[in-house]
Short mmCIF file of C-alpha atoms in Angstrom, two decimals:
data_model
loop_
_atom_site.label_atom_id
_atom_site.label_comp_id
_atom_site.label_asym_id
_atom_site.label_seq_id
_atom_site.Cartn_x
_atom_site.Cartn_y
_atom_site.Cartn_z
CA UNK A 17 12.38 244.09 -17.64
CA UNK A 18 16.18 243.57 -18.00
CA UNK A 19 16.87 246.39 -15.78
CA UNK A 20 14.36 245.21 -13.06
CA UNK A 21 16.08 241.53 -13.32
CA UNK A 22 19.43 243.40 -13.00
CA UNK A 23 18.22 245.31 -9.95
CA UNK A 24 16.96 242.24 -8.24
CA UNK A 25 20.20 240.36 -8.98
CA UNK A 26 22.33 243.21 -7.66
CA UNK A 27 20.25 243.72 -4.57
CA UNK A 28 20.43 239.96 -3.81
CA UNK A 29 24.23 239.91 -4.37
CA UNK A 30 24.66 242.92 -2.02
CA UNK A 31 22.41 241.47 0.68
CA UNK A 32 24.19 238.18 0.32
CA UNK A 33 27.43 239.71 0.74
CA UNK A 34 26.30 241.68 3.92
CA UNK A 35 25.11 238.35 5.28
CA UNK A 36 28.33 236.69 4.54
CA UNK A 37 30.68 239.20 6.00
CA UNK A 38 28.47 239.84 9.04
CA UNK A 39 28.63 235.94 9.79
CA UNK A 40 32.34 236.08 9.16
CA UNK A 41 32.65 238.93 11.74
CA UNK A 42 30.38 237.25 14.15
CA UNK A 43 32.30 233.89 13.94
CA UNK A 44 35.52 235.95 14.39
CA UNK A 45 34.23 237.39 17.62
CA UNK A 46 33.30 233.94 18.93
CA UNK A 47 36.69 232.91 18.20
CA UNK A 48 38.13 235.42 20.37
CA UNK A 49 36.54 233.87 23.52
CA UNK A 50 38.66 230.79 22.57
CA UNK A 51 35.49 228.86 22.14
CA UNK A 52 35.25 228.52 18.27
CA UNK A 53 31.75 228.26 17.21
CA UNK A 54 30.80 224.91 15.42
CA UNK A 55 30.15 226.54 12.19
CA UNK A 56 33.65 228.00 12.28
CA UNK A 57 35.24 224.69 12.96
CA UNK A 58 33.35 223.36 10.10
CA UNK A 59 33.91 225.89 7.39
CA UNK A 60 37.38 226.81 8.49
CA UNK A 61 38.92 224.09 10.48
CA UNK A 62 42.43 225.46 10.28
CA UNK A 63 41.39 228.90 11.39
CA UNK A 64 42.82 230.53 8.25
CA UNK A 65 39.99 233.11 7.85
CA UNK A 66 38.81 233.04 11.32
CA UNK A 67 41.86 233.38 13.37
CA UNK A 68 42.36 233.83 17.16
CA UNK A 69 43.88 237.24 17.76
CA UNK A 70 45.25 236.63 21.25
CA UNK A 71 48.98 237.09 20.31
CA UNK A 72 51.18 236.14 23.13
CA UNK A 73 48.25 236.12 25.64
CA UNK A 74 47.27 235.08 28.37
CA UNK A 75 50.53 233.03 28.71
CA UNK A 76 53.28 233.88 26.15
CA UNK A 77 55.75 231.41 25.15
CA UNK A 78 58.81 231.87 27.38
CA UNK A 79 60.84 228.82 26.11
CA UNK A 80 62.61 227.87 22.78
CA UNK A 81 62.43 224.44 21.35
CA UNK A 82 65.50 222.40 20.14
CA UNK A 83 65.44 219.30 18.10
CA UNK A 84 68.21 216.73 18.83
CA UNK A 85 68.79 213.34 17.20
CA UNK A 86 70.94 210.39 17.42
CA UNK A 87 71.86 207.36 15.37
CA UNK A 88 71.92 203.63 16.56
CA UNK A 89 74.31 201.43 14.70
CA UNK A 90 73.75 197.80 13.74
CA UNK A 91 75.50 196.58 16.83
CA UNK A 92 73.30 198.69 19.03
CA UNK A 93 75.74 201.42 19.78
CA UNK A 94 74.42 204.93 20.15
CA UNK A 95 76.23 207.80 18.69
CA UNK A 96 76.21 211.14 20.46
CA UNK A 97 73.18 213.46 20.38
CA UNK A 98 73.38 216.25 17.60
CA UNK A 99 71.40 219.40 17.43
CA UNK A 100 69.64 220.52 14.24
CA UNK A 101 69.79 224.25 14.23
CA UNK A 102 66.72 225.98 12.99
CA UNK A 103 67.23 229.53 14.27
CA UNK A 104 69.60 232.25 13.31
CA UNK A 105 70.76 235.34 15.11
CA UNK A 106 68.51 238.11 14.07
CA UNK A 107 70.10 241.17 12.28
CA UNK A 108 68.53 244.62 11.12
CA UNK A 109 68.35 243.14 7.66
CA UNK A 110 65.86 240.45 8.78
CA UNK A 111 63.31 243.35 9.24
CA UNK A 112 62.88 243.18 5.47
CA UNK A 113 64.15 239.83 4.49
CA UNK A 114 64.05 236.73 6.80
CA UNK A 115 63.78 233.42 4.80
CA UNK A 116 64.77 231.28 7.74
CA UNK A 117 61.74 232.64 9.89
CA UNK A 118 59.29 230.31 8.57
CA UNK A 119 61.13 227.28 9.59
CA UNK A 120 61.98 228.80 13.10
CA UNK A 121 58.15 229.25 13.52
CA UNK A 122 57.28 225.95 11.88
CA UNK A 123 59.63 223.98 14.38
CA UNK A 124 58.05 226.05 17.15
CA UNK A 125 54.58 225.00 16.01
CA UNK A 126 55.35 221.33 15.53
CA UNK A 127 57.18 221.05 18.89
CA UNK A 128 54.39 223.00 20.91
CA UNK A 129 51.82 220.82 19.26
CA UNK A 130 53.66 217.59 19.93
CA UNK A 131 54.31 218.55 23.55
CA UNK A 132 50.55 219.43 24.04
CA UNK A 133 49.36 216.20 22.28
CA UNK A 134 51.72 214.17 24.45
CA UNK A 135 50.28 215.67 27.57
CA UNK A 136 46.70 215.21 26.38
CA UNK A 137 46.73 211.64 25.08
CA UNK A 138 46.06 208.72 27.30
CA UNK A 139 47.58 206.15 24.94
CA UNK A 140 51.07 207.28 24.13
CA UNK A 141 51.51 204.86 21.47
CA UNK A 142 48.99 206.85 19.39
CA UNK A 143 51.39 209.75 19.39
CA UNK A 144 53.37 208.17 16.69
CA UNK A 145 50.35 208.74 14.43
CA UNK A 146 50.23 212.52 15.03
CA UNK A 147 51.17 214.97 12.43
CA UNK A 148 53.87 216.75 14.57
CA UNK A 149 55.41 213.50 15.48
CA UNK A 150 55.52 212.21 11.72
CA UNK A 151 56.66 215.65 10.55
CA UNK A 152 59.57 215.73 13.01
CA UNK A 153 60.51 212.21 12.37
CA UNK A 154 60.35 212.80 8.59
CA UNK A 155 62.73 215.59 9.12
CA UNK A 156 65.31 213.77 11.26
CA UNK A 157 64.96 210.67 9.21
CA UNK A 158 65.37 212.17 5.71
CA UNK A 159 66.86 215.66 5.94
CA UNK A 160 69.63 215.55 8.36
CA UNK A 161 73.11 213.92 8.00
CA UNK A 162 73.41 210.53 9.51
CA UNK A 163 76.42 208.16 10.13
CA UNK A 164 76.77 205.86 6.94
CA UNK A 165 76.35 202.84 9.08
CA UNK A 166 73.49 203.99 11.10
CA UNK A 167 70.32 201.91 11.00
CA UNK A 168 67.81 203.77 13.33
CA UNK A 169 67.33 207.29 14.52
CA UNK A 170 65.73 208.69 17.71
CA UNK A 171 64.81 212.36 18.41
CA UNK A 172 64.08 214.41 21.31
CA UNK A 173 62.70 217.96 22.15
CA UNK A 174 64.39 220.07 24.54
CA UNK A 175 62.98 223.29 26.06
CA UNK A 176 65.43 226.05 26.80
CA UNK A 177 65.29 229.50 28.23
CA UNK A 178 67.13 231.03 25.34
CA UNK A 179 69.27 234.06 26.43
CA UNK A 180 68.54 233.19 30.02
CA UNK A 181 71.61 230.93 30.93
CA UNK A 182 70.42 230.43 34.51
CA UNK A 183 67.83 227.80 33.41
CA UNK A 184 69.11 224.41 32.35
CA UNK A 185 67.51 222.92 29.20
CA UNK A 186 64.86 220.35 29.78
CA UNK A 187 63.96 217.22 27.95
CA UNK A 188 60.26 217.49 27.15
CA UNK A 189 59.87 214.70 24.49
CA UNK A 190 61.76 211.50 23.64
CA UNK A 191 60.85 209.48 20.64
CA UNK A 192 61.04 205.90 19.72
CA UNK A 193 63.83 204.61 17.60
CA UNK A 194 62.83 204.37 14.04
CA UNK A 195 64.38 202.63 11.01
CA UNK A 196 66.34 204.72 8.70
CA UNK A 197 64.84 203.63 5.30
CA UNK A 198 65.52 200.06 4.23
CA UNK A 199 68.74 199.94 6.15
CA UNK A 200 67.20 199.62 9.55
CA UNK A 201 65.27 197.09 11.52
CA UNK A 202 61.62 197.87 12.60
CA UNK A 203 61.24 200.13 15.62
CA UNK A 204 61.43 198.29 18.81
CA UNK A 205 61.09 200.40 22.04
CA UNK A 206 58.32 202.30 23.32
CA UNK A 207 58.13 205.92 23.25
CA UNK A 208 59.02 207.68 26.41
CA UNK A 209 57.23 210.96 27.02
CA UNK A 210 58.26 213.23 29.63
CA UNK A 211 55.74 216.14 29.24
CA UNK B 22 47.51 259.51 7.91
CA UNK B 23 44.83 261.76 6.41
CA UNK B 24 42.03 260.38 4.46
CA UNK B 25 39.66 263.01 3.01
CA UNK B 26 36.46 262.22 1.53
CA UNK B 27 35.21 265.23 -0.55
CA UNK B 28 31.52 266.06 -0.65
CA UNK B 29 31.69 266.32 -4.46
CA UNK B 30 33.28 263.03 -4.81
CA UNK B 31 32.82 261.07 -8.02
CA UNK B 32 31.64 257.53 -8.09
CA UNK B 33 33.71 255.15 -9.92
CA UNK B 34 36.87 253.16 -9.92
CA UNK B 35 39.21 256.05 -8.61
CA UNK B 36 37.03 257.32 -5.95
CA UNK B 37 38.03 257.49 -2.25
CA UNK B 38 36.93 253.80 -1.45
CA UNK B 39 39.01 252.62 -4.29
CA UNK B 40 41.98 254.60 -3.06
CA UNK B 41 41.79 253.02 0.37
CA UNK B 42 41.65 249.58 -1.23
CA UNK B 43 44.46 250.02 -3.42
CA UNK B 44 46.56 251.13 -0.18
CA UNK B 45 45.40 247.92 1.53
CA UNK B 46 46.43 245.74 -1.38
CA UNK B 47 49.73 247.39 -1.98
CA UNK B 48 50.73 247.31 1.65
CA UNK B 49 49.77 243.71 1.91
CA UNK B 50 51.44 242.74 -1.09
CA UNK B 51 54.70 243.99 -0.17
CA UNK B 52 54.71 241.47 2.73
CA UNK B 53 53.03 238.75 0.81
CA UNK B 54 55.37 238.99 -2.27
CA UNK B 55 58.34 239.22 -0.09
CA UNK B 56 57.26 236.22 1.97
CA UNK B 57 56.84 234.19 -1.29
CA UNK B 58 60.08 235.06 -2.57
CA UNK B 59 61.59 234.06 0.86
CA UNK B 60 60.11 230.71 0.64
CA UNK B 61 61.13 230.18 -2.97
CA UNK B 62 64.76 231.09 -1.66
CA UNK B 63 64.67 228.06 0.61
CA UNK B 64 62.55 225.91 -1.42
CA UNK B 65 64.27 222.64 -0.28
CA UNK B 66 62.40 223.19 3.05
CA UNK B 67 59.20 222.47 1.31
CA UNK B 68 60.24 219.11 -0.24
CA UNK B 69 58.88 215.86 1.04
CA UNK B 70 61.65 215.20 3.33
CA UNK B 71 61.22 217.94 5.70
CA UNK B 72 59.04 219.26 8.46
CA UNK B 73 56.69 220.94 5.95
CA UNK B 74 56.56 217.90 3.63
CA UNK B 75 53.10 217.43 1.87
CA UNK B 76 52.84 213.69 2.40
CA UNK B 77 52.78 213.91 6.15
CA UNK B 78 51.14 217.37 6.57
CA UNK B 79 48.21 216.31 4.48
CA UNK B 80 47.29 213.77 7.08
CA UNK B 81 46.19 216.38 9.55
CA UNK B 82 42.71 216.64 7.79
CA UNK B 83 40.56 213.82 6.49
CA UNK B 84 39.25 216.18 3.66
CA UNK B 85 42.76 216.54 2.30
CA UNK B 86 43.04 212.81 1.47
CA UNK B 87 39.56 211.80 0.09
CA UNK B 88 37.17 212.91 -2.59
CA UNK B 89 38.37 216.18 -4.27
CA UNK B 90 41.20 216.45 -1.75
CA UNK B 91 43.08 213.56 -3.64
CA UNK B 92 43.53 216.00 -6.44
CA UNK B 93 45.45 218.43 -4.17
CA UNK B 94 48.62 216.63 -4.95
CA UNK B 95 48.65 218.33 -8.35
CA UNK B 96 48.98 221.66 -6.73
CA UNK B 97 50.49 221.04 -3.17
CA UNK B 98 52.88 218.19 -4.03
CA UNK B 99 56.53 219.14 -4.34
CA UNK B 100 57.82 220.75 -6.54
CA UNK B 101 54.64 221.62 -8.20
CA UNK B 102 53.80 223.81 -5.06
CA UNK B 103 56.79 226.11 -5.96
CA UNK B 104 54.53 227.05 -8.80
CA UNK B 105 51.86 228.33 -6.34
CA UNK B 106 54.67 230.37 -4.64
CA UNK B 107 55.76 231.81 -7.91
CA UNK B 108 52.27 232.82 -8.80
CA UNK B 109 51.77 234.34 -5.42
CA UNK B 110 54.99 236.35 -5.79
CA UNK B 111 54.03 237.58 -9.23
CA UNK B 112 50.55 238.50 -8.23
CA UNK B 113 51.77 240.25 -5.23
CA UNK B 114 54.38 242.24 -7.23
CA UNK B 115 51.47 243.13 -9.65
CA UNK B 116 49.50 244.55 -6.90
CA UNK B 117 52.46 246.42 -5.56
CA UNK B 118 52.86 247.93 -8.95
CA UNK B 119 50.74 251.08 -9.85
CA UNK B 120 47.96 248.97 -11.58
CA UNK B 121 44.71 250.99 -11.41
CA UNK B 122 42.36 248.81 -13.40
CA UNK B 123 39.96 247.25 -11.24
CA UNK B 124 39.46 244.04 -13.36
CA UNK B 125 43.16 243.42 -13.43
CA UNK B 126 43.46 243.90 -9.53
CA UNK B 127 40.46 241.58 -9.21
CA UNK B 128 42.42 238.99 -11.08
CA UNK B 129 45.73 239.48 -9.15
CA UNK B 130 43.55 239.39 -5.95
CA UNK B 131 42.02 236.15 -6.91
CA UNK B 132 45.47 234.87 -7.36
CA UNK B 133 46.54 235.75 -3.87
CA UNK B 134 43.36 234.46 -2.32
CA UNK B 135 43.74 231.16 -4.29
CA UNK B 136 47.48 230.80 -3.40
CA UNK B 137 46.64 231.91 0.27
CA UNK B 138 44.20 229.02 0.59
CA UNK B 139 46.85 226.53 -0.96
CA UNK B 140 49.39 227.78 1.52
CA UNK B 141 47.13 227.27 4.42
CA UNK B 142 45.95 223.81 3.29
CA UNK B 143 49.49 222.53 2.78
CA UNK B 144 50.58 223.05 6.42
CA UNK B 145 49.70 225.29 9.23
CA UNK B 146 53.36 225.03 10.63
CA UNK B 147 55.12 228.35 10.20
CA UNK B 148 51.93 230.42 9.34
CA UNK B 149 51.13 233.28 11.81
CA UNK B 150 48.68 236.09 12.30
CA UNK B 151 50.16 238.06 9.29
CA UNK B 152 49.14 235.27 6.89
CA UNK B 153 45.70 235.30 8.37
CA UNK B 154 45.25 239.18 8.12
CA UNK B 155 46.60 239.11 4.49
CA UNK B 156 44.01 236.56 3.74
CA UNK B 157 41.30 238.85 5.18
CA UNK B 158 42.69 241.78 3.46
CA UNK B 159 42.69 240.01 -0.08
CA UNK B 160 39.52 238.26 0.27
CA UNK B 161 37.66 241.62 1.15
CA UNK B 162 39.41 243.52 -1.71
CA UNK B 163 38.51 240.84 -4.15
CA UNK B 164 34.89 240.75 -3.15
CA UNK B 165 34.66 244.56 -3.32
CA UNK B 166 35.86 244.34 -7.05
CA UNK B 167 32.70 242.12 -7.66
CA UNK B 168 30.49 245.24 -7.01
CA UNK B 169 29.88 248.03 -9.61
CA UNK B 170 31.73 251.21 -9.11
CA UNK B 171 28.65 253.10 -8.23
CA UNK B 172 27.51 250.54 -5.49
CA UNK B 173 29.26 252.61 -2.83
CA UNK B 174 27.19 251.14 0.03
CA UNK B 175 28.37 247.56 -0.74
CA UNK B 176 32.00 248.66 -1.33
CA UNK B 177 32.00 250.61 1.93
CA UNK B 178 30.55 247.66 3.83
CA UNK B 179 33.55 245.45 2.69
CA UNK B 180 35.96 248.16 3.59
CA UNK B 181 34.35 248.30 7.14
CA UNK B 182 34.85 244.65 7.50
CA UNK B 183 38.65 245.08 7.28
CA UNK B 184 38.43 247.89 9.77
CA UNK B 185 36.41 245.89 12.17
CA UNK B 186 38.84 243.00 11.90
CA UNK B 187 41.74 245.40 12.55
CA UNK B 188 40.03 246.86 15.67
CA UNK B 189 38.82 243.41 16.90
CA UNK B 190 42.47 242.02 16.67
CA UNK B 191 44.17 244.74 18.78
CA UNK B 192 41.25 245.05 21.28
CA UNK B 193 41.24 241.10 21.84
CA UNK B 194 44.93 240.97 22.21
CA UNK B 195 44.87 243.92 24.80
CA UNK B 196 42.01 242.64 26.80
CA UNK B 197 43.35 239.10 27.14
CA UNK B 198 46.74 240.45 28.26
CA UNK B 199 44.82 242.65 30.69
CA UNK B 200 43.40 239.54 32.18
CA UNK B 201 46.75 237.86 32.39
CA UNK B 202 48.81 238.17 35.79
CA UNK B 203 51.99 237.67 33.74
CA UNK B 204 51.32 240.68 31.64
CA UNK B 205 50.01 242.77 34.48
CA UNK B 206 53.27 242.06 36.38
CA UNK B 207 55.48 242.56 33.41
CA UNK B 208 57.05 238.93 33.69
CA UNK B 209 55.55 238.24 30.42
CA UNK B 210 58.10 240.81 28.73
CA UNK B 211 61.32 239.38 30.03
CA UNK B 212 59.73 235.86 29.55
CA UNK B 213 59.33 236.48 25.84
CA UNK B 214 62.34 238.43 25.36
CA UNK B 215 64.57 235.72 26.82
CA UNK B 216 63.59 233.39 23.96
CA UNK B 217 65.70 233.24 20.81
CA UNK B 218 62.31 232.59 18.81
CA UNK B 219 60.70 235.96 19.77
CA UNK B 220 63.24 237.73 21.85
CA UNK B 221 66.36 239.91 21.71
CA UNK B 222 69.48 239.44 24.00
CA UNK B 223 69.97 243.15 24.80
CA UNK B 224 66.24 243.92 25.77
CA UNK B 225 66.14 240.69 27.64
CA UNK B 226 69.11 241.78 29.88
CA UNK B 227 67.69 245.25 30.04
CA UNK B 228 64.24 244.00 31.19
CA UNK B 229 65.77 241.49 33.60
CA UNK B 230 67.95 244.10 35.47
CA UNK B 231 65.25 246.82 35.28
CA UNK B 232 61.85 245.06 36.01
CA UNK B 233 59.96 248.36 36.20
CA UNK B 234 60.92 248.77 32.58
CA UNK B 235 59.32 245.52 31.66
CA UNK B 236 56.08 246.33 33.50
CA UNK B 237 56.08 249.79 31.86
CA UNK B 238 56.32 248.17 28.37
CA UNK B 239 53.65 245.52 29.29
CA UNK B 240 51.22 248.05 30.28
CA UNK B 241 51.91 250.21 27.30
CA UNK B 242 51.08 247.32 25.06
CA UNK B 243 47.98 246.36 27.15
CA UNK B 244 46.61 249.89 27.03
CA UNK B 245 47.62 250.72 23.48
CA UNK B 246 45.98 247.50 22.05
CA UNK B 247 42.91 247.79 24.19
CA UNK B 248 42.35 251.40 23.25
CA UNK B 249 43.10 250.93 19.41
CA UNK B 250 39.35 251.11 18.49
CA UNK B 251 39.33 254.71 19.91
CA UNK B 252 40.82 255.59 16.70
CA UNK B 253 37.30 255.62 15.27
CA UNK B 254 35.99 258.30 17.63
CA UNK B 255 38.97 259.96 18.86
CA UNK B 256 39.90 263.66 17.85
CA UNK B 257 42.43 264.08 15.01
CA UNK B 258 45.73 264.36 17.12
CA UNK B 259 44.83 261.17 19.20
CA UNK B 260 43.69 259.30 16.14
CA UNK B 261 46.87 260.04 14.35
CA UNK B 262 48.91 259.14 17.41
CA UNK B 263 47.04 255.83 17.71
CA UNK B 264 47.83 254.76 14.21
CA UNK B 265 51.43 256.08 14.33
CA UNK B 266 51.97 254.20 17.68
CA UNK B 267 50.68 250.98 15.90
CA UNK B 268 53.10 251.53 13.09
CA UNK B 269 55.88 251.90 15.56
CA UNK B 270 54.79 248.96 17.45
CA UNK B 271 55.02 246.86 14.42
CA UNK B 272 58.39 248.22 13.52
CA UNK B 273 59.74 247.34 16.93
CA UNK B 274 58.03 243.82 16.51
CA UNK B 275 59.77 243.29 13.31
CA UNK B 276 63.25 244.41 14.46
CA UNK B 277 63.37 242.99 17.85
CA UNK B 278 60.81 240.00 17.77
CA UNK B 279 61.29 238.71 14.29
CA UNK B 280 57.63 239.56 13.35
CA UNK B 281 58.51 241.30 10.22
CA UNK B 282 55.61 240.02 8.13
CA UNK B 283 53.22 241.30 10.58
CA UNK B 284 54.00 245.02 9.74
CA UNK B 285 52.65 244.80 6.13
CA UNK B 286 49.36 242.70 6.87
CA UNK B 287 48.41 244.82 9.81
CA UNK B 288 49.48 248.32 8.96
CA UNK B 289 47.74 247.57 5.50
CA UNK B 290 44.52 247.55 7.45
CA UNK B 291 44.98 251.24 8.78
CA UNK B 292 43.72 252.80 5.54
CA UNK B 293 40.51 251.22 6.17
CA UNK B 294 40.43 252.06 9.75
CA UNK B 295 41.21 255.67 8.99
CA UNK B 296 38.50 255.79 6.41
CA UNK B 297 35.91 255.04 9.32
CA UNK B 298 37.73 257.28 11.81
CA UNK B 299 35.54 260.30 12.59
CA UNK B 300 38.59 262.61 12.57
CA UNK B 301 40.69 261.10 9.84
CA UNK B 302 38.41 259.98 7.30
CA UNK B 303 34.83 261.35 6.96
CA UNK B 304 34.76 265.13 6.35
CA UNK B 305 31.27 264.82 5.12
CA UNK B 306 28.99 263.21 7.53
CA UNK B 307 25.88 264.76 6.08
CA UNK B 308 25.20 261.92 3.57
#
């Protein structure tokens, strides 16, 4: 009797596993057509287990993104733009050990997402509630060095062609001004978005 | 890579299926443990003030902020999340070490799956295909351990899932490139290589000055990726060449495109692919 019950459980577990993995593979195949199945979006909204394997295709990224920021002083004066470097020149050692790589990729992801959302959103005010905007603002507000007297900060995203110096860097997003902690005033201007 | 399945194989923990899973687990874990250590070495990038800060990144999904999601602070908040990374590093090192016992490996794999989920929930910025494939490898290897040693059919099915995902990934990437004018003309290559994020100064100049080379490389990638599933039916020399080309491809990507983590996750799937290759894996098809 125990053995019969064990066999039933074992067979059920095996067929359950077959079904789960077959479904997983089926949803993965759907994902490759760039049309995620509703079930995939529901059970894996971040595409962790059901990824899109279209690496660098059909249109690969051919630009880098840079984050620049500037401070505004209490009298309204603006300090020069400063760039926050995320990338490092690659070396042979990076093949095995590359701690800066995730942040390089994170900036690329956040910047790409922000530019895409800016292009999609009709109401540009709403972009200030988006995750990439808040993440970049969080960074330029709290993790970079500011002038001690600064009360507000503004950031921009620029697109450049990396090693191709025949292409001028291009402004693709300009943020609103935002208060630097309790020192600053409330934000005042509307965001200007160029992409 | 040669994978031989003997006719008189024994069932149990140290059979051919288990050997393949051990390879999958160890290779994946070299990359995952290194990656966890890399993140710990720049732990400040994960604090609340940065691009990857949890308070901001948790707003991307409603589920992360209501119900059980509210409890995620206890794991994903800074600096508690560093404990997740330490656990991932240690579990990964455990899987790289010559641990043979399946129960121990199952526990370590559960650690990798759990920390992989945590990593993905915390932020999707900075993640890439290598993290996704690592998750597939770990989840599959963990599920395989749930089945008795003598249930070869179930364990083999799980291994086939890794092989299928591997073939699907290369095939998809190749076919979508084939449909792209940028790839067919080769302009995708110098476009990618001119970036600092994914490129290389020397190769950018080379491809800019010699466009036929860019086109040749583009078509080589298209053909190699699309043809990857042929490893399953190709004769031995060709099947070996496909896997060796795949490894070379990932070494090149690691050195010149900064895709170092991809090598471990993707090459880790090759033992599973080889197992189901007619020439490399099955020597006894009379079962």
